[in-house]
Amino acid sequence: MHPALAGDLSRLPELLQDACDFAAGELTGLAERPVAATGRAPGRAPLPAEGAGAEAALTRFAERWAPGFSGSAGPRYLGFVTGGATPASVAGDWLTSALDQNLSGAGGSWAGELERETVDWLRDLFGLGDAHGGAFVTGATMSNTVGLAIAREWIGERLGVDVSRQGAAALGPVDVYSGSPHSSITKAMSVLGIGRDRLRPVPLLPGGREAVDVGALEAALAGRDGRPAIVVANAGTVNTVDFDDLRAIAALKERYGFWLHVDAAFGAFAALSPEHAALVDGLDAADSVCVDLHKWLNVPYDAAVQFTRRPDLQVAVFHNASPYLGLPTGEPDFLHLTPENSRRLRALPAWFSLVAYGRAGHREIVERNVALARRLGAGIDALPGLRLLAPVRLNVVCFTLAGDPSQERVDALARAVAASGEAYVTPTVYGGVPGLRAAFSNWRTTQADTDRVLEALAAAAG
Ligand SMILES: *Cc1c(COP(=O)(O)O)cnc(C)c1O
């Protein structure tokens, strides 16, 4: 054994303790460190010829790189939709690495059953029925990609084409209807050989809404003469957290042949709050559902779950054929369900957080985040220099400078907020107007944090 490895093996408990102490120090200071790194990263060093051991690696990381990491796990990072990591989920994540299970198949371990238990719990949490099977993937983009891959296979079933063998081209054009799809939907369409240009935008409801006009969707489907299609419904758009009427869309399935995929990346968490659960009414009727976990469940990157009512088609797409593995029946191993073969025990952080805080603890995070978004929205509304671009529907505040702001002025505002170290918000364009979004999805955020964000915005807006 290389001496550096042998040395580390003999001191393994101390090394883990050092890393733990370092992490604890970083997390203790998290709420007060600058929310975004603004300086320049160090130059890239050459590959070390001789190893220096884990202790030296920790020291070098702490000196060279850690100071430039963002406070994105902290309470005032409101860019994109960025969750933090609950204490229990961090512990679960560490154990995922330490125990290093390969979840491709059973492989002499109970870990796969733990993932199945966790998927069952998540299905319950979001109000989905037993007909939905699921698996962990790396994020909502991959969850959407898996959902649309199963949808593509379903179109093949309808048209008598075995897509998994004959390829997407054998299907001819596949149309995807959606109102305000996330950018990852067209990315998935590109990956799957459907093509980005096959997105068929559906008109939205009037009044600046981001939800589809279900009448217009029905008219589009009626014009297809029975040719099967894919509909992507959106349960929580990133700008204004608008929701398509899932129940009304699902009801159209009685008359028109389509696969209903719901991108509920963070909107699914509305199900945890009785006040907002009606927003995801009808979610269970979807053929496939995407939910991100590294956002509002507050587990570390990278984790999401995908659900579908057609695990048989999922296996048709993803089965890993091999001379000693027939087509699986019953509960297939995960390597037959997901793009990866070898995969980490991504479920363990979620399992830890659900055991530690339960439905009630996670409901509290969601409800507090929503209340704080409303608070920031009301604060922005009262400032002369800023105005809301849309009502605060759930956990995102979409706003801009007063008057008719240029992209340059909005970008400058975002930079000034980041440079203050106090808060982080990210740009968007809503209804043709450049603006900013503040998304609440971190378990640590308090009312005091929200008031600091408002002060930072007010100062930067002048
Ligand atoms: C964040 C998000 C995605 C993509 O999620 P990743 O985890 O970044 O892959 C897809 N859809 C919606 C609605 C999202 O909010």
CSV table of C-alpha atoms and ligand atoms in Angstrom, one decimal:
chain,number,residue,atom,x,y,z
A,1,MET,CA,0.0,0.0,0.0
A,2,HIS,CA,1.2,3.5,-0.8
A,3,PRO,CA,2.6,5.1,2.4
A,4,ALA,CA,0.1,8.0,2.2
A,5,LEU,CA,-2.8,5.5,2.0
A,6,ALA,CA,-1.4,3.3,4.8
A,7,GLY,CA,-0.9,6.3,7.0
A,8,ASP,CA,-4.5,7.5,6.4
A,9,LEU,CA,-5.9,4.0,7.0
A,10,SER,CA,-4.2,3.9,10.4
A,11,ARG,CA,-5.7,7.3,11.3
A,12,LEU,CA,-9.1,7.0,9.7
A,13,PRO,CA,-11.2,8.0,12.8
A,14,GLU,CA,-9.1,11.1,13.4
A,15,LEU,CA,-9.3,12.1,9.7
A,16,LEU,CA,-13.1,11.8,9.7
A,17,GLN,CA,-13.2,13.8,12.9
A,18,ASP,CA,-11.0,16.6,11.4
A,19,ALA,CA,-13.3,16.8,8.4
A,20,CYS,CA,-16.3,16.9,10.7
A,21,ASP,CA,-14.7,19.7,12.8
A,22,PHE,CA,-14.0,21.7,9.7
A,23,ALA,CA,-17.6,21.2,8.4
A,24,ALA,CA,-19.1,22.2,11.7
A,25,GLY,CA,-17.0,25.4,11.8
A,26,GLU,CA,-18.1,26.3,8.3
A,27,LEU,CA,-21.8,25.6,9.0
A,28,THR,CA,-21.6,27.6,12.3
A,29,GLY,CA,-20.5,30.6,10.3
A,30,LEU,CA,-22.8,30.0,7.4
A,31,ALA,CA,-25.4,32.6,8.1
A,32,GLU,CA,-22.8,35.3,8.4
A,33,ARG,CA,-20.4,34.5,5.5
A,34,PRO,CA,-20.9,36.5,2.2
A,35,VAL,CA,-23.8,34.9,0.4
A,36,ALA,CA,-22.0,34.8,-2.9
A,37,ALA,CA,-18.3,34.6,-3.8
A,38,THR,CA,-17.3,37.7,-5.8
A,39,GLY,CA,-13.5,37.5,-5.9
A,40,ARG,CA,-11.4,35.6,-8.4
A,41,ALA,CA,-10.7,31.8,-7.9
A,42,PRO,CA,-7.0,30.8,-7.6
A,43,GLY,CA,-5.1,29.5,-10.6
A,44,ARG,CA,-5.1,25.8,-11.2
A,45,ALA,CA,-2.3,23.8,-9.6
A,46,PRO,CA,-0.6,20.9,-11.4
A,47,LEU,CA,-1.4,17.3,-10.5
A,48,PRO,CA,0.3,16.3,-7.3
A,49,ALA,CA,3.0,13.7,-8.1
A,50,GLU,CA,3.4,12.5,-4.5
A,51,GLY,CA,0.3,12.3,-2.2
A,52,ALA,CA,0.4,14.4,0.9
A,53,GLY,CA,-2.3,12.5,2.8
A,54,ALA,CA,-5.8,13.5,3.8
A,55,GLU,CA,-4.9,15.9,6.5
A,56,ALA,CA,-2.8,18.0,4.0
A,57,ALA,CA,-5.7,17.8,1.5
A,58,LEU,CA,-8.0,19.2,4.1
A,59,THR,CA,-5.6,22.0,5.0
A,60,ARG,CA,-5.0,22.9,1.3
A,61,PHE,CA,-8.8,22.9,0.6
A,62,ALA,CA,-9.5,25.1,3.7
A,63,GLU,CA,-6.8,27.6,2.6
A,64,ARG,CA,-7.2,27.6,-1.2
A,65,TRP,CA,-10.8,26.9,-2.1
A,66,ALA,CA,-13.2,27.0,0.8
A,67,PRO,CA,-12.9,30.8,1.3
A,68,GLY,CA,-14.4,31.3,-2.2
A,69,PHE,CA,-17.4,29.0,-1.8
A,70,SER,CA,-20.8,30.6,-1.7
A,71,GLY,CA,-23.2,30.6,1.2
A,72,SER,CA,-25.8,28.8,-0.9
A,73,ALA,CA,-26.6,26.4,1.9
A,74,GLY,CA,-27.4,29.4,4.1
A,75,PRO,CA,-30.6,31.4,4.8
A,76,ARG,CA,-30.3,34.4,2.5
A,77,TYR,CA,-29.3,32.7,-0.8
A,78,LEU,CA,-32.5,33.2,-2.8
A,79,GLY,CA,-31.2,32.6,-6.3
A,80,PHE,CA,-32.8,30.0,-8.6
A,81,VAL,CA,-34.7,27.6,-6.3
A,82,THR,CA,-31.9,26.5,-3.9
A,83,GLY,CA,-32.5,24.3,-1.0
A,84,GLY,CA,-30.2,23.8,1.9
A,85,ALA,CA,-29.4,20.6,3.7
A,86,THR,CA,-31.1,19.7,7.0
A,87,PRO,CA,-28.8,18.4,9.7
A,88,ALA,CA,-30.1,14.9,9.4
A,89,SER,CA,-29.7,14.9,5.7
A,90,VAL,CA,-26.1,15.9,5.9
A,91,ALA,CA,-25.5,13.0,8.3
A,92,GLY,CA,-27.2,10.7,5.9
A,93,ASP,CA,-25.1,12.0,3.0
A,94,TRP,CA,-21.9,11.4,4.9
A,95,LEU,CA,-22.9,7.9,5.6
A,96,THR,CA,-23.8,7.4,1.9
A,97,SER,CA,-20.1,8.1,1.1
A,98,ALA,CA,-18.7,6.3,4.1
A,99,LEU,CA,-20.7,3.1,3.4
A,100,ASP,CA,-20.3,3.4,-0.4
A,101,GLN,CA,-23.0,1.0,-1.5
A,102,ASN,CA,-23.7,0.4,-5.2
A,103,LEU,CA,-27.4,0.6,-5.8
A,104,SER,CA,-27.4,-0.8,-9.3
A,105,GLY,CA,-28.9,-4.1,-7.9
A,106,ALA,CA,-29.2,-6.0,-4.7
A,107,GLY,CA,-25.5,-6.9,-4.7
A,108,GLY,CA,-25.6,-8.5,-1.3
A,109,SER,CA,-27.0,-5.5,0.5
A,110,TRP,CA,-30.3,-4.2,2.0
A,111,ALA,CA,-29.6,-0.7,0.6
A,112,GLY,CA,-31.9,-1.2,-2.4
A,113,GLU,CA,-34.8,-1.9,0.0
A,114,LEU,CA,-34.1,1.3,1.9
A,115,GLU,CA,-34.4,3.2,-1.4
A,116,ARG,CA,-37.7,1.5,-2.1
A,117,GLU,CA,-39.0,2.4,1.4
A,118,THR,CA,-37.9,6.0,0.9
A,119,VAL,CA,-39.7,6.2,-2.5
A,120,ASP,CA,-42.8,4.9,-0.8
A,121,TRP,CA,-42.6,7.6,1.8
A,122,LEU,CA,-42.1,10.3,-0.8
A,123,ARG,CA,-45.1,9.0,-2.7
A,124,ASP,CA,-47.2,9.4,0.4
A,125,LEU,CA,-45.8,12.8,1.1
A,126,PHE,CA,-46.9,14.1,-2.3
A,127,GLY,CA,-50.3,12.3,-2.2
A,128,LEU,CA,-49.6,9.8,-5.0
A,129,GLY,CA,-51.2,6.4,-5.0
A,130,ASP,CA,-49.7,2.9,-5.0
A,131,ALA,CA,-49.8,2.7,-8.8
A,132,HIS,CA,-46.8,5.0,-8.9
A,133,GLY,CA,-43.4,3.4,-8.8
A,134,GLY,CA,-40.3,5.4,-8.6
A,135,ALA,CA,-36.5,5.8,-8.3
A,136,PHE,CA,-33.9,8.3,-7.3
A,137,VAL,CA,-32.1,10.3,-9.9
A,138,THR,CA,-29.7,13.2,-9.8
A,139,GLY,CA,-32.0,16.1,-10.2
A,140,ALA,CA,-35.3,17.3,-11.8
A,141,THR,CA,-33.6,17.6,-15.2
A,142,MET,CA,-32.9,13.8,-15.1
A,143,SER,CA,-36.3,13.1,-13.6
A,144,ASN,CA,-38.0,15.0,-16.5
A,145,THR,CA,-35.7,13.2,-19.0
A,146,VAL,CA,-36.7,9.8,-17.5
A,147,GLY,CA,-40.4,10.7,-17.6
A,148,LEU,CA,-40.2,11.8,-21.2
A,149,ALA,CA,-38.3,8.7,-22.2
A,150,ILE,CA,-41.1,6.6,-20.8
A,151,ALA,CA,-43.6,8.8,-22.6
A,152,ARG,CA,-41.7,8.3,-25.9
A,153,GLU,CA,-41.8,4.5,-25.3
A,154,TRP,CA,-45.6,4.8,-24.7
A,155,ILE,CA,-46.1,6.6,-28.0
A,156,GLY,CA,-44.3,3.7,-29.6
A,157,GLU,CA,-46.6,1.3,-27.9
A,158,ARG,CA,-49.6,3.2,-29.4
A,159,LEU,CA,-48.0,3.2,-32.9
A,160,GLY,CA,-46.7,-0.3,-32.8
A,161,VAL,CA,-43.1,0.7,-32.8
A,162,ASP,CA,-40.5,-0.7,-30.3
A,163,VAL,CA,-38.6,2.5,-29.7
A,164,SER,CA,-36.0,0.8,-27.5
A,165,ARG,CA,-35.0,-1.4,-30.4
A,166,GLN,CA,-35.8,0.7,-33.5
A,167,GLY,CA,-34.9,4.1,-32.2
A,168,ALA,CA,-36.8,7.4,-31.9
A,169,ALA,CA,-36.6,8.0,-35.6
A,170,ALA,CA,-38.9,5.1,-36.3
A,171,LEU,CA,-41.7,7.1,-34.5
A,172,GLY,CA,-41.7,10.0,-36.8
A,173,PRO,CA,-42.3,13.4,-35.2
A,174,VAL,CA,-43.4,13.4,-31.5
A,175,ASP,CA,-45.2,16.5,-30.3
A,176,VAL,CA,-44.8,17.8,-26.8
A,177,TYR,CA,-47.5,20.3,-25.6
A,178,SER,CA,-46.8,22.6,-22.7
A,179,GLY,CA,-47.7,26.1,-21.4
A,180,SER,CA,-44.6,27.4,-19.5
A,181,PRO,CA,-42.2,24.5,-19.5
A,182,HIS,CA,-38.9,24.6,-17.6
A,183,SER,CA,-35.8,24.8,-19.8
A,184,SER,CA,-34.9,21.3,-18.8
A,185,ILE,CA,-37.9,20.0,-20.8
A,186,THR,CA,-36.5,21.1,-24.2
A,187,LYS,CA,-33.1,19.8,-23.0
A,188,ALA,CA,-34.6,16.4,-22.4
A,189,MET,CA,-36.4,16.6,-25.8
A,190,SER,CA,-32.9,17.1,-27.4
A,191,VAL,CA,-31.3,14.3,-25.4
A,192,LEU,CA,-34.2,11.9,-26.3
A,193,GLY,CA,-34.1,12.5,-30.1
A,194,ILE,CA,-37.5,14.1,-30.0
A,195,GLY,CA,-36.0,17.5,-30.9
A,196,ARG,CA,-36.3,20.9,-29.2
A,197,ASP,CA,-38.4,22.2,-32.1
A,198,ARG,CA,-41.2,19.7,-31.4
A,199,LEU,CA,-42.4,21.7,-28.4
A,200,ARG,CA,-45.9,22.9,-29.2
A,201,PRO,CA,-46.4,26.0,-26.9
A,202,VAL,CA,-50.0,26.1,-25.6
A,203,PRO,CA,-51.6,29.5,-25.0
A,204,LEU,CA,-51.7,30.7,-21.3
A,205,LEU,CA,-54.5,32.0,-19.3
A,206,PRO,CA,-55.0,35.8,-19.6
A,207,GLY,CA,-53.9,38.3,-16.9
A,208,GLY,CA,-50.2,37.5,-17.0
A,209,ARG,CA,-50.7,33.9,-15.8
A,210,GLU,CA,-48.1,31.2,-16.6
A,211,ALA,CA,-50.7,28.4,-16.4
A,212,VAL,CA,-52.1,26.8,-19.6
A,213,ASP,CA,-55.5,27.7,-21.0
A,214,VAL,CA,-57.0,24.2,-20.8
A,215,GLY,CA,-59.6,25.0,-23.5
A,216,ALA,CA,-56.7,25.9,-25.9
A,217,LEU,CA,-54.9,22.7,-25.0
A,218,GLU,CA,-58.1,20.7,-25.7
A,219,ALA,CA,-58.4,22.4,-29.1
A,220,ALA,CA,-54.8,21.5,-30.0
A,221,LEU,CA,-55.3,17.9,-29.0
A,222,ALA,CA,-58.6,17.7,-30.8
A,223,GLY,CA,-56.9,18.7,-34.0
A,224,ARG,CA,-54.5,15.7,-33.9
A,225,ASP,CA,-57.0,13.1,-35.2
A,226,GLY,CA,-56.1,10.7,-32.5
A,227,ARG,CA,-52.3,10.7,-33.1
A,228,PRO,CA,-50.7,10.2,-29.6
A,229,ALA,CA,-48.8,13.1,-28.0
A,230,ILE,CA,-47.1,14.1,-24.8
A,231,VAL,CA,-48.4,16.8,-22.5
A,232,VAL,CA,-46.1,18.4,-20.0
A,233,ALA,CA,-48.1,20.1,-17.2
A,234,ASN,CA,-46.3,22.4,-14.9
A,235,ALA,CA,-46.9,22.4,-11.2
A,236,GLY,CA,-44.9,25.4,-10.1
A,237,THR,CA,-43.3,27.6,-12.7
A,238,VAL,CA,-40.0,29.2,-11.7
A,239,ASN,CA,-41.0,32.8,-12.2
A,240,THR,CA,-44.3,33.1,-10.4
A,241,VAL,CA,-45.0,29.5,-9.2
A,242,ASP,CA,-48.1,29.2,-11.3
A,243,PHE,CA,-49.8,25.8,-11.5
A,244,ASP,CA,-51.6,24.2,-14.5
A,245,ASP,CA,-55.0,22.9,-13.6
A,246,LEU,CA,-53.9,19.2,-13.3
A,247,ARG,CA,-57.3,17.8,-12.7
A,248,ALA,CA,-58.8,19.5,-15.8
A,249,ILE,CA,-55.9,18.4,-17.9
A,250,ALA,CA,-56.1,14.8,-16.6
A,251,ALA,CA,-59.8,14.8,-17.5
A,252,LEU,CA,-58.9,15.3,-21.1
A,253,LYS,CA,-57.3,11.9,-21.2
A,254,GLU,CA,-60.7,10.3,-21.5
A,255,ARG,CA,-61.1,11.8,-24.9
A,256,TYR,CA,-57.6,12.3,-26.3
A,257,GLY,CA,-54.6,10.0,-26.3
A,258,PHE,CA,-51.7,11.6,-24.6
A,259,TRP,CA,-49.1,10.9,-22.0
A,260,LEU,CA,-49.4,13.3,-19.1
A,261,HIS,CA,-46.0,14.2,-17.5
A,262,VAL,CA,-46.1,16.7,-14.6
A,263,ASP,CA,-43.0,18.7,-13.8
A,264,ALA,CA,-43.6,19.3,-10.1
A,265,ALA,CA,-39.9,19.9,-9.3
A,266,PHE,CA,-40.7,22.1,-6.3
A,267,GLY,CA,-44.4,22.7,-6.7
A,268,ALA,CA,-45.2,19.2,-5.4
A,269,PHE,CA,-44.3,20.5,-1.9
A,270,ALA,CA,-47.6,22.5,-2.0
A,271,ALA,CA,-49.1,19.1,-1.0
A,272,LEU,CA,-47.6,19.4,2.4
A,273,SER,CA,-49.5,22.6,3.3
A,274,PRO,CA,-53.3,22.2,3.7
A,275,GLU,CA,-53.7,25.9,2.6
A,276,HIS,CA,-52.0,25.1,-0.8
A,277,ALA,CA,-52.6,21.4,-1.4
A,278,ALA,CA,-55.4,22.1,-3.9
A,279,LEU,CA,-52.7,23.5,-6.3
A,280,VAL,CA,-51.5,19.9,-6.9
A,281,ASP,CA,-55.0,18.3,-7.0
A,282,GLY,CA,-54.9,15.7,-9.8
A,283,LEU,CA,-51.2,15.0,-9.5
A,284,ASP,CA,-51.9,11.4,-9.0
A,285,ALA,CA,-53.5,11.1,-12.4
A,286,ALA,CA,-50.2,11.8,-14.1
A,287,ASP,CA,-48.5,9.1,-16.0
A,288,SER,CA,-45.1,10.4,-14.8
A,289,VAL,CA,-44.1,13.0,-12.2
A,290,CYS,CA,-40.9,14.8,-11.5
A,291,VAL,CA,-40.0,16.0,-8.0
A,292,ASP,CA,-36.7,17.6,-7.0
A,293,LEU,CA,-35.4,16.8,-3.5
A,294,HIS,CA,-32.3,19.0,-3.4
A,295,LYS,CA,-34.7,22.0,-3.6
A,296,TRP,CA,-37.5,22.0,-1.1
A,297,LEU,CA,-36.9,18.7,0.7
A,298,ASN,CA,-33.5,20.3,1.7
A,299,VAL,CA,-31.3,17.4,1.1
A,300,PRO,CA,-27.8,17.9,-0.3
A,301,TYR,CA,-27.1,17.8,-4.1
A,302,ASP,CA,-27.8,15.7,-6.1
A,303,ALA,CA,-31.2,14.2,-5.5
A,304,ALA,CA,-34.6,14.0,-7.2
A,305,VAL,CA,-37.2,11.4,-7.6
A,306,GLN,CA,-39.2,10.3,-10.6
A,307,PHE,CA,-42.5,8.5,-10.5
A,308,THR,CA,-44.5,6.7,-13.1
A,309,ARG,CA,-47.5,4.5,-13.5
A,310,ARG,CA,-45.8,2.4,-16.2
A,311,PRO,CA,-42.7,0.8,-14.7
A,312,ASP,CA,-43.0,-1.9,-17.5
A,313,LEU,CA,-42.3,0.8,-20.1
A,314,GLN,CA,-39.6,2.2,-17.9
A,315,VAL,CA,-37.9,-1.2,-18.0
A,316,ALA,CA,-38.3,-1.3,-21.7
A,317,VAL,CA,-36.3,1.9,-22.0
A,318,PHE,CA,-33.7,1.4,-19.4
A,319,HIS,CA,-33.2,-2.3,-19.0
A,320,ASN,CA,-29.5,-3.3,-19.0
A,321,ALA,CA,-29.5,-6.4,-21.1
A,322,SER,CA,-26.8,-8.8,-20.4
A,323,PRO,CA,-26.4,-12.5,-21.0
A,324,TYR,CA,-27.0,-13.4,-17.4
A,325,LEU,CA,-29.9,-11.0,-16.8
A,326,GLY,CA,-33.3,-11.7,-18.5
A,327,LEU,CA,-35.9,-8.9,-18.7
A,328,PRO,CA,-36.8,-8.3,-15.1
A,329,THR,CA,-40.2,-9.0,-13.7
A,330,GLY,CA,-41.7,-8.0,-10.3
A,331,GLU,CA,-39.6,-5.3,-8.7
A,332,PRO,CA,-36.7,-4.7,-11.0
A,333,ASP,CA,-33.3,-3.7,-9.8
A,334,PHE,CA,-32.6,0.0,-10.2
A,335,LEU,CA,-30.1,-0.5,-13.1
A,336,HIS,CA,-33.2,-1.4,-15.2
A,337,LEU,CA,-35.0,1.8,-14.2
A,338,THR,CA,-32.6,4.7,-14.5
A,339,PRO,CA,-30.0,6.0,-16.9
A,340,GLU,CA,-27.2,4.9,-14.5
A,341,ASN,CA,-26.1,1.4,-13.9
A,342,SER,CA,-23.8,1.9,-10.8
A,343,ARG,CA,-25.3,4.5,-8.5
A,344,ARG,CA,-24.8,5.8,-5.0
A,345,LEU,CA,-27.4,5.4,-2.2
A,346,ARG,CA,-28.9,8.8,-3.0
A,347,ALA,CA,-32.0,8.0,-0.9
A,348,LEU,CA,-30.2,7.9,2.4
A,349,PRO,CA,-30.1,11.7,3.0
A,350,ALA,CA,-33.9,11.9,2.3
A,351,TRP,CA,-34.5,8.9,4.5
A,352,PHE,CA,-32.6,10.5,7.4
A,353,SER,CA,-34.5,13.8,7.0
A,354,LEU,CA,-37.9,12.1,6.8
A,355,VAL,CA,-37.1,10.0,9.9
A,356,ALA,CA,-35.8,13.0,11.7
A,357,TYR,CA,-38.5,15.6,10.9
A,358,GLY,CA,-41.4,13.7,9.5
A,359,ARG,CA,-44.2,15.1,7.5
A,360,ALA,CA,-44.8,17.8,10.1
A,361,GLY,CA,-41.2,19.0,10.1
A,362,HIS,CA,-41.1,19.3,6.4
A,363,ARG,CA,-44.5,20.9,6.3
A,364,GLU,CA,-43.2,23.6,8.7
A,365,ILE,CA,-40.3,24.4,6.3
A,366,VAL,CA,-42.7,24.8,3.4
A,367,GLU,CA,-45.2,26.9,5.3
A,368,ARG,CA,-42.5,29.1,6.8
A,369,ASN,CA,-40.9,29.7,3.4
A,370,VAL,CA,-44.3,30.6,1.9
A,371,ALA,CA,-45.0,33.1,4.8
A,372,LEU,CA,-41.5,34.7,4.4
A,373,ALA,CA,-42.0,35.0,0.6
A,374,ARG,CA,-45.2,36.9,1.3
A,375,ARG,CA,-43.5,39.1,3.8
A,376,LEU,CA,-40.7,40.0,1.4
A,377,GLY,CA,-43.3,40.6,-1.3
A,378,ALA,CA,-45.2,43.0,0.9
A,379,GLY,CA,-42.0,44.8,1.8
A,380,ILE,CA,-41.0,45.2,-1.8
A,381,ASP,CA,-44.4,46.4,-2.7
A,382,ALA,CA,-44.0,49.2,-0.1
A,383,LEU,CA,-40.6,50.4,-1.4
A,384,PRO,CA,-40.8,53.3,-3.9
A,385,GLY,CA,-37.8,52.0,-5.9
A,386,LEU,CA,-39.1,48.5,-6.6
A,387,ARG,CA,-42.3,46.9,-7.8
A,388,LEU,CA,-43.7,43.3,-7.9
A,389,LEU,CA,-44.0,41.8,-11.4
A,390,ALA,CA,-46.6,39.2,-10.2
A,391,PRO,CA,-48.5,38.3,-7.0
A,392,VAL,CA,-46.6,36.0,-4.6
A,393,ARG,CA,-48.4,32.7,-5.2
A,394,LEU,CA,-46.2,30.5,-3.2
A,395,ASN,CA,-42.5,30.8,-2.4
A,396,VAL,CA,-41.0,33.0,-5.1
A,397,VAL,CA,-41.1,36.8,-5.3
A,398,CYS,CA,-40.8,38.1,-8.8
A,399,PHE,CA,-40.0,41.9,-8.9
A,400,THR,CA,-38.2,44.6,-10.7
A,401,LEU,CA,-37.1,48.3,-10.5
A,402,ALA,CA,-39.9,50.9,-10.5
A,403,GLY,CA,-40.8,52.3,-13.9
A,404,ASP,CA,-39.6,50.6,-17.1
A,405,PRO,CA,-36.2,49.2,-16.2
A,406,SER,CA,-33.6,48.2,-18.7
A,407,GLN,CA,-31.7,44.8,-18.6
A,408,GLU,CA,-28.6,46.7,-17.6
A,409,ARG,CA,-30.1,48.4,-14.6
A,410,VAL,CA,-31.6,45.1,-13.4
A,411,ASP,CA,-28.3,43.3,-13.9
A,412,ALA,CA,-26.6,46.1,-12.0
A,413,LEU,CA,-29.1,45.7,-9.1
A,414,ALA,CA,-28.4,41.9,-9.0
A,415,ARG,CA,-24.7,42.5,-8.9
A,416,ALA,CA,-25.0,45.2,-6.2
A,417,VAL,CA,-27.1,42.8,-4.0
A,418,ALA,CA,-24.5,40.0,-4.4
A,419,ALA,CA,-21.6,42.4,-3.7
A,420,SER,CA,-23.3,43.4,-0.4
A,421,GLY,CA,-22.8,39.8,0.8
A,422,GLU,CA,-26.2,40.0,2.4
A,423,ALA,CA,-28.4,38.3,-0.2
A,424,TYR,CA,-28.4,36.6,-3.6
A,425,VAL,CA,-31.2,36.8,-6.1
A,426,THR,CA,-31.2,35.8,-9.8
A,427,PRO,CA,-32.4,37.6,-13.0
A,428,THR,CA,-35.3,36.6,-15.1
A,429,VAL,CA,-37.6,38.1,-17.8
A,430,TYR,CA,-41.3,38.0,-17.0
A,431,GLY,CA,-43.9,39.3,-19.5
A,432,GLY,CA,-41.1,40.8,-21.5
A,433,VAL,CA,-39.9,42.8,-18.5
A,434,PRO,CA,-36.4,42.2,-17.0
A,435,GLY,CA,-36.7,41.4,-13.4
A,436,LEU,CA,-35.3,39.4,-10.4
A,437,ARG,CA,-36.5,36.4,-8.4
A,438,ALA,CA,-36.2,35.7,-4.7
A,439,ALA,CA,-37.0,32.1,-4.1
A,440,PHE,CA,-37.5,30.8,-0.6
A,441,SER,CA,-36.7,27.1,-0.1
A,442,ASN,CA,-34.1,26.9,2.6
A,443,TRP,CA,-34.9,25.4,6.0
A,444,ARG,CA,-32.8,28.0,7.9
A,445,THR,CA,-34.4,31.2,6.6
A,446,THR,CA,-36.1,33.3,9.3
A,447,GLN,CA,-38.1,36.5,9.5
A,448,ALA,CA,-34.9,38.3,10.5
A,449,ASP,CA,-33.1,37.0,7.4
A,450,THR,CA,-36.0,38.1,5.3
A,451,ASP,CA,-35.9,41.6,6.7
A,452,ARG,CA,-32.1,41.7,6.0
A,453,VAL,CA,-32.8,40.7,2.4
A,454,LEU,CA,-35.3,43.6,2.1
A,455,GLU,CA,-32.8,46.1,3.5
A,456,ALA,CA,-30.1,44.9,1.1
A,457,LEU,CA,-32.6,45.2,-1.8
A,458,ALA,CA,-33.6,48.7,-0.7
A,459,ALA,CA,-30.0,49.8,-0.3
A,460,ALA,CA,-29.0,48.5,-3.7
A,461,ALA,CA,-32.1,49.9,-5.5
A,462,GLY,CA,-31.2,53.4,-4.1
B,1,LIG,C1,-35.1,23.3,-10.9
B,1,LIG,C2,-36.2,22.8,-11.8
B,1,LIG,C3,-35.9,21.9,-12.8
B,1,LIG,C4,-34.5,21.3,-13.0
B,1,LIG,O1,-33.9,20.9,-11.9
B,1,LIG,P1,-32.4,20.4,-11.6
B,1,LIG,O2,-32.5,19.8,-10.3
B,1,LIG,O3,-31.6,21.7,-11.7
B,1,LIG,O4,-32.1,19.4,-12.7
B,1,LIG,C5,-36.9,21.4,-13.6
B,1,LIG,N1,-38.1,21.9,-13.5
B,1,LIG,C6,-38.5,22.9,-12.6
B,1,LIG,C7,-39.9,23.4,-12.5
B,1,LIG,C8,-37.5,23.3,-11.7
B,1,LIG,O5,-37.8,24.3,-10.8
